Coordinates of C-alpha atoms in Angstrom, one line a residue:
M6 CA 17.3 9.7 -1.2
E7 CA 17.5 9.5 2.6
T8 CA 20.3 7.6 4.3
M9 CA 20.9 7.4 8.1
L10 CA 24.3 6.9 9.9
Q11 CA 24.5 5.4 13.3
F12 CA 27.4 7.4 14.6
F13 CA 28.6 5.1 17.4
E14 CA 29.5 1.5 18.4
W15 CA 29.9 -0.2 21.8
N16 CA 33.7 -0.1 21.9
L17 CA 34.2 3.7 21.6
P18 CA 36.7 4.9 24.2
D19 CA 35.5 6.5 27.4
D20 CA 37.2 9.8 26.5
S21 CA 34.2 12.0 26.2
Q22 CA 35.2 13.0 22.6
L23 CA 32.4 11.7 20.5
W24 CA 30.4 15.0 20.4
N25 CA 33.5 16.9 19.2
Q26 CA 34.1 14.3 16.5
V27 CA 30.5 14.6 15.4
K28 CA 30.9 18.4 15.1
E29 CA 34.0 18.0 13.0
A30 CA 32.5 15.3 10.8
A31 CA 29.1 17.0 10.1
Q32 CA 29.8 18.8 6.9
G33 CA 31.7 15.9 5.4
L34 CA 28.9 13.6 6.2
R35 CA 26.5 15.8 4.3
E36 CA 28.8 16.0 1.3
A37 CA 29.1 12.2 1.4
G38 CA 25.3 11.8 1.2
F39 CA 24.0 11.2 4.7
T40 CA 20.7 13.0 5.5
K41 CA 20.2 11.7 9.1
V42 CA 22.6 10.9 11.9
W43 CA 21.6 8.8 14.9
L44 CA 23.5 9.8 18.0
P45 CA 23.7 7.6 21.2
P46 CA 21.8 8.5 24.3
A47 CA 23.0 11.9 25.4
Y48 CA 22.0 11.7 29.1
K49 CA 23.7 10.6 32.2
G50 CA 23.7 6.8 32.9
Q51 CA 24.2 4.9 36.1
A52 CA 27.8 4.0 35.2
G53 CA 28.8 7.7 34.7
R54 CA 31.7 8.2 32.3
T55 CA 31.7 4.6 31.1
D56 CA 27.9 4.3 30.6
T57 CA 26.8 3.9 26.9
G58 CA 23.7 5.8 27.8
Y59 CA 21.4 2.8 28.0
G60 CA 21.6 2.5 31.7
V61 CA 19.5 5.6 32.1
Y62 CA 19.8 7.6 35.4
D63 CA 18.9 11.3 34.7
M64 CA 17.5 12.3 31.3
Y65 CA 17.9 16.0 32.1
D66 CA 21.6 15.7 32.7
L67 CA 23.3 16.0 29.3
G68 CA 26.7 16.2 30.8
E69 CA 26.2 19.2 33.1
F70 CA 26.1 18.0 36.7
N71 CA 28.6 16.1 38.8
A72 CA 26.6 13.0 39.2
K73 CA 27.7 9.3 39.1
G74 CA 31.3 10.4 39.5
T75 CA 31.5 12.7 36.5
V76 CA 30.2 15.8 34.8
K77 CA 30.7 14.7 31.3
T78 CA 29.0 11.6 29.8
K79 CA 31.0 9.0 27.9
Y80 CA 30.5 11.2 24.8
G81 CA 31.2 14.7 26.2
A82 CA 29.8 17.7 28.0
R83 CA 26.4 19.3 27.5
Q84 CA 27.6 22.3 25.5
E85 CA 29.7 19.9 23.3
Y86 CA 26.6 17.9 22.6
L87 CA 24.6 21.0 21.7
D88 CA 27.4 22.2 19.4
A89 CA 27.4 18.8 17.7
V90 CA 23.7 18.9 17.1
N91 CA 23.9 22.5 15.8
A92 CA 26.7 21.4 13.4
L93 CA 24.6 18.6 12.0
R94 CA 21.5 20.9 11.7
N95 CA 23.6 23.6 10.0
A96 CA 24.7 20.9 7.5
K97 CA 21.1 20.1 6.9
I98 CA 21.3 16.8 8.5
D99 CA 18.4 15.6 10.7
V100 CA 19.5 14.6 14.3
V101 CA 18.1 11.3 15.4
A102 CA 18.1 11.2 19.2
D103 CA 18.2 7.9 21.0
I104 CA 15.2 7.7 23.4
V105 CA 15.4 5.1 26.2
F106 CA 12.2 5.1 28.2
N107 CA 11.8 1.5 29.3
H108 CA 13.8 1.7 32.6
R109 CA 15.8 3.7 35.1
M110 CA 19.0 2.6 36.9
G111 CA 21.4 3.9 39.6
S112 CA 18.8 5.3 42.0
D113 CA 19.7 7.5 44.9
A114 CA 18.0 5.6 47.7
T115 CA 16.1 2.4 48.6
E116 CA 12.4 1.9 49.6
T117 CA 10.9 -0.9 51.6
I118 CA 7.8 -2.3 49.9
Q119 CA 5.9 -5.5 49.1
A120 CA 6.6 -7.5 46.0
T121 CA 6.2 -10.9 44.5
N122 CA 8.8 -13.1 42.8
M123 CA 7.9 -13.9 39.1
N124 CA 9.1 -16.6 36.8
W125 CA 11.8 -15.3 34.4
Q126 CA 10.6 -17.7 31.7
N127 CA 7.0 -16.8 32.1
R128 CA 6.8 -13.3 33.6
N129 CA 3.0 -13.7 34.3
E130 CA 3.6 -16.6 36.7
P131 CA 4.3 -15.9 40.4
T132 CA 6.9 -18.2 42.0
G133 CA 6.1 -17.4 45.6
Q134 CA 4.1 -15.2 48.0
Q135 CA 4.1 -11.5 48.3
H136 CA 6.9 -10.4 50.8
Q137 CA 8.8 -7.4 52.0
V138 CA 11.8 -6.3 49.8
E139 CA 14.2 -3.4 49.8
V140 CA 14.5 -1.9 46.3
W141 CA 16.5 0.9 44.7
T142 CA 13.7 2.9 43.3
K143 CA 14.0 6.5 44.8
Y144 CA 15.4 9.0 42.3
T145 CA 15.9 12.5 43.7
F146 CA 18.8 13.8 41.5
P147 CA 20.4 15.8 44.4
E148 CA 23.2 17.2 42.2
R149 CA 20.8 18.7 39.7
N150 CA 18.7 20.1 42.6
N151 CA 15.4 20.5 40.7
K152 CA 16.9 22.4 37.8
Y153 CA 14.8 21.9 34.6
S154 CA 12.4 19.6 36.5
S155 CA 11.3 18.9 40.1
F156 CA 9.9 15.5 39.2
T157 CA 11.3 12.7 41.4
W158 CA 10.7 9.0 40.9
D159 CA 9.7 6.4 43.5
W160 CA 8.4 2.8 43.4
N161 CA 4.9 3.9 42.4
D162 CA 6.3 4.9 39.0
F163 CA 7.6 1.4 38.3
T164 CA 6.1 -2.1 37.8
G165 CA 9.0 -4.1 39.1
T166 CA 12.8 -4.6 39.4
D167 CA 15.4 -7.4 39.6
Y168 CA 17.3 -6.9 42.9
D169 CA 16.4 -7.1 46.6
Q170 CA 19.0 -5.1 48.6
S171 CA 17.9 -6.8 51.9
T172 CA 18.8 -10.3 50.7
G173 CA 21.1 -9.7 47.7
D174 CA 18.8 -11.9 45.7
K175 CA 18.5 -11.1 41.9
N176 CA 14.9 -12.2 41.4
L177 CA 12.3 -10.7 39.0
L178 CA 10.1 -8.7 41.4
Q179 CA 6.6 -7.4 40.6
F180 CA 5.6 -4.6 43.0
E181 CA 2.4 -4.8 45.1
G182 CA -0.7 -3.6 43.2
K183 CA 1.2 -3.5 39.9
S184 CA 1.0 -5.6 36.7
W185 CA 3.1 -5.7 33.7
N186 CA 1.9 -3.5 30.8
E187 CA -0.3 -5.5 28.6
N188 CA 0.4 -4.0 25.1
V189 CA 3.9 -5.4 24.8
S190 CA 5.6 -8.4 23.2
R191 CA 4.4 -11.8 24.3
E192 CA 7.9 -13.2 24.5
Q193 CA 8.4 -15.1 27.8
G194 CA 4.7 -14.5 28.5
N195 CA 5.1 -10.7 28.8
F196 CA 8.3 -8.8 27.8
D197 CA 7.6 -5.6 29.7
F198 CA 10.6 -6.1 31.9
I199 CA 14.1 -5.8 30.5
M200 CA 16.4 -4.5 33.3
G201 CA 16.6 -2.0 36.2
D202 CA 13.5 -0.3 37.5
D203 CA 10.7 -0.9 34.9
V204 CA 8.8 2.2 34.0
D205 CA 5.0 1.9 34.5
F206 CA 3.3 3.5 31.5
N207 CA -0.1 3.0 33.1
E208 CA 0.8 5.8 35.6
K209 CA -0.6 9.1 34.4
E210 CA 2.1 11.2 36.1
V211 CA 4.8 9.1 34.4
V212 CA 3.3 9.7 30.9
E213 CA 3.0 13.5 31.7
E214 CA 6.6 13.6 32.9
L215 CA 7.9 11.8 29.8
C216 CA 6.0 14.3 27.6
N217 CA 7.3 17.2 29.6
W218 CA 10.9 15.9 29.3
G219 CA 10.4 15.4 25.5
R220 CA 9.3 19.0 25.1
W221 CA 12.3 20.2 27.1
Y222 CA 14.7 18.0 25.1
V223 CA 13.4 19.3 21.8
Q224 CA 13.6 22.9 22.9
T225 CA 17.0 22.5 24.5
A226 CA 18.9 20.3 22.0
R227 CA 17.0 21.1 18.8
I228 CA 16.9 17.4 17.9
N229 CA 14.3 16.7 15.2
A230 CA 14.0 12.9 14.9
F231 CA 13.9 9.9 17.2
R232 CA 15.2 6.4 17.5
L233 CA 13.0 4.6 20.1
D234 CA 14.7 2.0 22.1
A235 CA 13.2 -1.4 23.0
V236 CA 9.6 -0.6 21.9
K237 CA 8.7 -4.3 22.2
S238 CA 8.8 -3.8 26.0
I239 CA 6.9 -0.5 26.0
D240 CA 3.1 -0.2 25.9
S241 CA 2.2 0.3 22.2
T242 CA -0.5 2.8 23.2
F243 CA 2.1 5.2 24.6
F244 CA 4.2 6.3 21.6
P245 CA 1.4 7.6 19.4
G246 CA 0.5 10.3 22.0
W247 CA 4.1 11.0 22.8
L248 CA 5.1 11.5 19.2
K249 CA 2.0 13.7 18.6
A250 CA 3.2 15.9 21.5
M251 CA 6.7 16.1 19.9
E252 CA 5.1 16.9 16.5
K253 CA 3.3 19.8 18.2
E254 CA 6.5 21.0 19.8
L255 CA 8.5 20.7 16.5
G256 CA 5.8 22.2 14.4
K257 CA 5.9 19.3 12.0
P258 CA 5.8 15.5 12.0
A259 CA 9.1 14.0 13.2
Y260 CA 10.8 10.9 11.7
A261 CA 10.8 8.1 14.3
V262 CA 12.1 4.6 14.0
G263 CA 11.6 1.9 16.7
E264 CA 13.7 -1.0 17.7
F265 CA 11.5 -4.1 18.0
W266 CA 13.9 -7.0 18.1
T267 CA 12.4 -10.1 16.5
Q268 CA 13.1 -12.4 13.6
Y269 CA 9.4 -12.7 12.8
V270 CA 8.0 -10.0 10.5
Q271 CA 4.4 -10.8 11.7
E272 CA 5.3 -9.3 15.1
L273 CA 6.5 -6.1 13.4
D274 CA 3.4 -6.0 11.3
Q275 CA 1.3 -6.3 14.5
Y276 CA 3.2 -3.7 16.4
L277 CA 2.8 -1.2 13.5
E278 CA -0.9 -1.8 13.6
D279 CA -1.0 -1.5 17.4
C280 CA 0.9 1.8 17.5
G281 CA -1.2 3.2 14.6
H282 CA 1.8 3.3 12.2
S283 CA 3.2 6.2 14.2
M284 CA 6.8 5.1 13.5
A285 CA 9.0 3.1 11.2
L286 CA 10.7 -0.1 12.5
F287 CA 14.2 -1.5 12.0
D288 CA 13.9 -4.4 9.6
V289 CA 15.4 -7.1 11.9
P290 CA 14.2 -10.0 9.8
L291 CA 16.2 -8.7 6.8
H292 CA 19.3 -8.3 9.0
Y293 CA 19.0 -12.0 9.9
H294 CA 18.6 -13.0 6.2
L295 CA 21.7 -11.1 5.3
M296 CA 23.7 -12.8 8.1
Q297 CA 22.4 -16.2 7.0
A298 CA 23.3 -15.5 3.4
G299 CA 26.8 -14.6 4.5
Q300 CA 27.2 -17.7 6.6
S301 CA 25.8 -20.1 4.0
N302 CA 29.0 -20.7 2.0
G303 CA 27.0 -19.9 -1.2
G304 CA 24.0 -22.0 -0.3
Y305 CA 21.4 -19.2 0.4
D306 CA 18.9 -18.4 -2.3
L307 CA 19.4 -14.7 -2.7
R308 CA 16.2 -14.4 -4.8
T309 CA 14.3 -14.9 -1.5
I310 CA 16.3 -12.5 0.7
W311 CA 13.5 -10.0 1.0
R312 CA 10.8 -12.6 1.6
D313 CA 9.0 -12.2 4.9
T314 CA 10.9 -9.0 5.8
L315 CA 9.4 -5.6 6.7
T316 CA 10.9 -4.3 3.5
D317 CA 8.7 -6.8 1.7
H318 CA 5.6 -6.4 3.8
Q319 CA 5.5 -2.7 4.5
P320 CA 8.4 -1.0 2.8
G321 CA 7.3 2.5 3.7
Y322 CA 7.7 1.7 7.4
A323 CA 11.0 -0.3 7.1
C324 CA 14.4 0.9 8.1
A325 CA 16.8 -1.6 6.6
F326 CA 20.2 -2.1 8.2
V327 CA 23.1 -4.6 8.0
D328 CA 24.5 -4.4 11.5
N329 CA 24.4 -2.2 14.6
H330 CA 25.8 -1.8 18.1
D331 CA 23.7 -4.7 19.4
T332 CA 24.7 -7.2 16.7
Q333 CA 28.5 -6.5 16.8
P334 CA 30.7 -9.3 18.2
G335 CA 30.5 -9.7 22.0
Q336 CA 27.1 -8.2 22.4
S337 CA 24.0 -9.9 23.7
L338 CA 22.3 -9.9 20.3
E339 CA 25.5 -10.7 18.4
S340 CA 24.5 -11.7 14.9
W341 CA 27.3 -10.2 12.8
V342 CA 27.0 -10.3 9.0
P343 CA 30.3 -11.8 7.8
N344 CA 32.8 -9.2 6.6
W345 CA 33.3 -10.7 3.1
F346 CA 29.5 -10.3 2.5
K347 CA 29.2 -6.8 3.9
P348 CA 29.6 -5.0 0.5
Q349 CA 26.9 -7.1 -1.1
A350 CA 24.6 -6.6 1.9
Y351 CA 25.0 -2.8 1.8
A352 CA 24.4 -2.8 -1.9
M353 CA 21.1 -4.5 -1.2
I354 CA 19.9 -1.8 1.2
L355 CA 21.6 1.3 -0.2
L356 CA 21.4 0.9 -4.0
R357 CA 17.7 0.2 -4.0
S358 CA 14.6 2.3 -3.1
Q359 CA 14.3 1.7 0.6
P360 CA 13.0 4.9 2.3
C361 CA 15.8 5.4 4.8
P362 CA 18.4 2.6 5.3
C363 CA 20.9 2.9 8.2
V364 CA 24.7 2.6 7.9
F365 CA 26.7 1.4 11.0
Y366 CA 29.6 3.5 12.3
G367 CA 31.8 0.3 12.7
D368 CA 31.2 -0.5 9.0
L369 CA 31.9 3.0 7.8
Y370 CA 35.0 3.8 9.9
G371 CA 36.1 0.4 11.2
M372 CA 35.8 -0.8 14.8
K373 CA 37.8 1.0 17.4
D374 CA 39.3 -2.2 18.7
G375 CA 40.7 -3.0 15.3
S376 CA 38.6 -6.2 14.9
N377 CA 37.0 -5.1 11.7
G378 CA 38.0 -2.6 9.1
P379 CA 35.8 -0.2 7.0
V380 CA 33.5 -2.0 4.5
P381 CA 35.0 -1.5 1.0
F382 CA 33.0 0.9 -1.3
L383 CA 30.6 1.9 1.5
W384 CA 31.3 5.6 1.2
D385 CA 30.8 5.3 -2.5
M386 CA 27.5 3.6 -2.2
V387 CA 26.2 6.3 0.1
W388 CA 27.2 9.0 -2.4
I389 CA 25.7 7.1 -5.3
R390 CA 22.4 6.7 -3.4
R391 CA 22.2 10.4 -2.7
N392 CA 23.3 11.7 -6.0
L393 CA 22.6 9.2 -8.7
L394 CA 19.7 6.8 -7.7
S395 CA 16.1 7.1 -8.8
N396 CA 13.1 5.1 -7.7
E397 CA 12.8 3.4 -11.1
L398 CA 14.4 0.0 -10.6
T399 CA 14.3 -3.2 -12.7
D400 CA 15.3 -6.5 -11.2
Y401 CA 16.7 -9.2 -13.5
W402 CA 15.5 -12.5 -12.0
T403 CA 17.3 -15.6 -13.2
D404 CA 17.5 -19.3 -12.3
D405 CA 20.7 -18.7 -10.5
P406 CA 20.1 -18.6 -6.7
Q407 CA 23.6 -17.2 -6.0
M408 CA 23.2 -14.0 -8.0
L409 CA 21.2 -10.8 -7.9
A410 CA 21.3 -8.1 -10.6
W411 CA 19.3 -4.9 -11.1
L412 CA 19.3 -1.7 -13.1
V413 CA 18.4 1.7 -11.6
R414 CA 17.1 3.8 -14.4
G415 CA 17.1 7.5 -14.9
E416 CA 19.4 10.3 -15.9
H417 CA 22.2 8.6 -13.9
P418 CA 21.7 4.8 -14.5
V419 CA 23.4 2.4 -12.1
F420 CA 23.8 -1.3 -12.7
V421 CA 24.4 -3.7 -9.7
I422 CA 25.4 -7.4 -9.9
L423 CA 26.4 -9.4 -6.9
T424 CA 27.1 -13.0 -5.9
E425 CA 27.7 -15.2 -2.9
G426 CA 29.4 -17.8 -5.0
D427 CA 31.5 -17.9 -8.1
W428 CA 32.1 -15.5 -11.0
K429 CA 28.8 -14.1 -12.5
Q430 CA 27.7 -12.2 -15.6
Y431 CA 24.4 -10.8 -16.9
T432 CA 23.6 -9.5 -20.4
V433 CA 21.0 -6.8 -20.5
Q434 CA 18.9 -5.6 -23.5
E435 CA 18.0 -2.1 -22.5
P436 CA 17.6 0.6 -25.2
D437 CA 17.5 3.3 -22.5
I438 CA 21.2 2.9 -21.9
A439 CA 22.3 2.1 -25.5
G440 CA 25.7 3.6 -26.3
R441 CA 26.6 4.3 -22.7
T442 CA 29.9 3.2 -21.2
F443 CA 29.9 2.1 -17.5
V444 CA 32.7 1.8 -15.0
D445 CA 32.7 -0.8 -12.2
I446 CA 33.6 1.3 -9.1
T447 CA 35.0 -1.9 -7.4
D448 CA 37.5 -2.3 -10.3
P449 CA 37.7 1.0 -12.2
D450 CA 39.9 -0.5 -15.0
H451 CA 36.9 -2.6 -16.0
K452 CA 34.4 -0.9 -18.3
V453 CA 31.4 -2.1 -20.2
T454 CA 30.0 -0.3 -23.3
V455 CA 26.4 -1.0 -24.1
N456 CA 26.0 -1.3 -27.9
E457 CA 23.6 0.6 -30.1
N458 CA 20.9 -2.1 -29.6
G459 CA 21.1 -1.7 -25.8
E460 CA 23.0 -4.9 -25.2
G461 CA 25.8 -5.1 -22.7
T462 CA 27.3 -7.8 -20.4
F463 CA 28.1 -6.9 -16.8
T464 CA 30.2 -9.2 -14.6
C465 CA 31.4 -9.5 -11.0
R466 CA 34.2 -11.4 -9.3
P467 CA 33.5 -14.5 -7.1
G468 CA 32.1 -13.7 -3.7
S469 CA 31.9 -10.0 -4.6
L470 CA 29.9 -7.4 -6.5
G471 CA 30.0 -5.0 -9.4
I472 CA 28.6 -1.5 -9.1
Y473 CA 28.5 0.2 -12.5
V474 CA 28.0 3.9 -13.0
T475 CA 28.3 5.8 -16.2
E476 CA 31.7 7.0 -17.3
E477 CA 30.5 10.6 -17.0
D478 CA 29.5 10.0 -13.4
W479 CA 32.7 8.3 -12.6
A480 CA 34.6 11.2 -14.1
R481 CA 32.9 13.5 -11.6
R482 CA 34.7 11.5 -8.9
G483 CA 38.0 12.0 -10.6
E484 CA 37.4 15.8 -10.6
G485 CA 37.1 15.7 -6.8
Q486 CA 33.4 16.2 -6.6
I487 CA 32.9 13.0 -4.6
P488 CA 34.7 13.4 -1.2
L489 CA 35.0 9.6 -0.5
M490 CA 37.4 7.0 0.6
D491 CA 39.3 5.4 -2.3
P492 CA 38.2 1.9 -3.2
L493 CA 40.6 -0.8 -2.0
P494 CA 44.1 0.6 -2.7
A495 CA 46.4 -0.6 -5.4
Q496 CA 48.7 -3.4 -4.2
A497 CA 45.7 -5.3 -2.8
A498 CA 45.2 -8.9 -3.8
E499 CA 41.9 -10.7 -3.8
V500 CA 41.5 -14.4 -3.9
T501 CA 37.9 -15.5 -4.5
G502 CA 37.4 -19.1 -5.4
G503 CA 40.6 -18.9 -7.5
S504 CA 40.2 -15.5 -9.2
Q505 CA 42.6 -12.7 -8.8
A506 CA 41.2 -9.2 -8.4
G507 CA 40.5 -7.8 -11.9
E508 CA 40.5 -11.2 -13.6
R509 CA 37.2 -11.8 -15.5
E510 CA 37.2 -15.6 -15.9
E511 CA 36.7 -18.5 -13.6
T512 CA 39.6 -20.7 -12.6
D513 CA 39.8 -23.6 -10.3
P514 CA 42.7 -22.9 -7.8
E515 CA 42.0 -21.2 -4.6
R516 CA 45.4 -19.6 -4.3
F517 CA 47.3 -16.9 -6.2
V518 CA 51.0 -16.4 -6.3
L519 CA 52.1 -12.8 -6.8
S520 CA 55.7 -11.7 -7.4
E521 CA 56.4 -8.0 -7.2
P522 CA 59.8 -6.7 -6.1
S523 CA 58.1 -3.6 -4.6
M524 CA 56.3 -5.9 -2.2
A525 CA 59.4 -7.3 -0.6
G526 CA 59.1 -7.7 3.1
Q527 CA 55.6 -6.3 3.3
V528 CA 52.9 -7.8 5.5
F529 CA 49.3 -8.2 4.1
V530 CA 46.1 -8.5 6.1
D531 CA 43.0 -10.4 4.9
I532 CA 40.2 -7.9 5.7
T533 CA 37.6 -10.8 5.7
D534 CA 39.6 -12.4 8.5
P535 CA 42.0 -9.9 10.1
G536 CA 43.9 -12.6 12.0
R537 CA 45.3 -14.0 8.7
R538 CA 48.6 -12.4 7.6
V539 CA 50.7 -13.0 4.5
V540 CA 54.4 -11.9 4.4
A541 CA 56.1 -11.3 1.0
D542 CA 59.6 -12.7 0.9
E543 CA 62.8 -10.7 0.1
S544 CA 62.1 -11.2 -3.7
G545 CA 58.6 -9.8 -3.3
E546 CA 56.8 -13.1 -3.7
A547 CA 53.7 -13.9 -1.7
V548 CA 51.1 -16.7 -1.8
F549 CA 47.5 -15.5 -1.2
E550 CA 45.0 -18.1 -0.4
R551 CA 41.3 -18.0 0.2
G552 CA 40.2 -18.8 3.7
D553 CA 36.8 -20.0 4.9
A554 CA 35.0 -17.1 3.3
P555 CA 34.2 -17.1 -0.4
A556 CA 36.6 -14.2 -0.8
G557 CA 40.0 -13.3 0.7
V558 CA 40.8 -9.6 0.3
F559 CA 44.4 -8.6 1.3
V560 CA 45.7 -5.1 1.9
T561 CA 49.0 -4.0 3.4
E562 CA 49.3 -3.9 7.1
E563 CA 49.9 -0.1 6.9
Q564 CA 46.7 0.4 4.9
W565 CA 44.8 -1.9 7.4
N566 CA 46.1 0.2 10.3
R567 CA 45.1 3.4 8.5
F568 CA 41.6 2.4 7.6
G569 CA 40.6 -0.1 10.2
G570 CA 43.2 -1.1 12.7
Q571 CA 43.4 2.0 14.8

């Protein structure tokens, strides 16, 4: 099965090392089970070395020219990028290039033209008369000096901008003789404009240039898949033709997934129809459902979590994800799925039959600022998806809104049970797995043997999940055939509504006292709330208490630093 990894987050250091890290990681990512890797925009942005790539300046500059105060981009030099792509391709991983077409920023000169102020809340409504403005819309790329392309941009290639140099006013400006593209989101009347100089997809020369650039990019970098940025603001008639041109260049259809940010699945359905189903879309409604479930303190009906999502409406065109660079804390679309619920959320997108779910760098490796550690068992779930999962799945629906359980059938059966509340269990009657013994990878000492009649009872701890694979498949891991992170290390305590990790019965207290001489003086971090620390006294005694989340999961400070704090 396909799995995509988004190999970046906003807080990566400005050290131009990401491409080298991708190159080093490529083979291991393939062995772990990833089949696609989404890389950040590789071209020069207006902020030079510190630009994440979304402030697009010159799409032909992949870290080659001394423009915007730097040769390298935030992620590295041109050759380092090409080497990273080659390493991924050699590992038989598709390279998903981030394509940002909506705007340009950081122009080389101003132009004096006529424009009209428009209402930010209703972009179709003028707020004054047409007047003279000085706008930064002339892009000549002097450092590149026509290498690769002689195309330059001026105000005729844009519909509007948001800054008048002559007055310093930051108004929404629509240029003389221009109108916003019609086939876009109706948010705020018309959501064509986002930032910078807004590209006009009604201009024939612009469309031709973007197709020419795409052909050059495919030839140069050997990328073979696309993540399309901000498609809600780009004319829906543009991408079918552009992707057809890329298909011709590649010699085969290319995987493409668009970012249309909305909580409403009906808008995604409409965009897919408008663009002729030429791409998949990120399942943003499902992301919000996962966030709401994690924030509900056990009050969300998990049985409805897929309702009114793209995974529900058009599963073949849905790219499920838990979080990404835009949803992480501090970003404009911040909508972070709570850490305690992340393992359950990933189980719901990885251990089912979604066509190509996406894993976030910050969840796989931990955030670079130390604010969040790696999601437990995530590497394992990716490997299970790639190596064990089939498309034959049976859901076990119950009258318990806090629990989900399902069995993935086949030669390598996998049973999943998860909860947002207290301790859960489910008894199956499945002759297909009669006589098999299963190991819970989240607690390897816990095994379930299904009797000769196919009856077996599977359990999970409060606020947690159980992922059961056969004893034979688990043994393969012990033989070193699964190159993954270990599950939460030994000497980790979990307090979930009163249950200690490994304990299989409900209790009332929400605290656990552990006394182990080997723990004396050690500091423990709650990975569901990294600001919470517990220090064991000189005798090795420590009191672990559940915080606001349904689970508190404590690891030593050294382990936290190793896996997430650095």
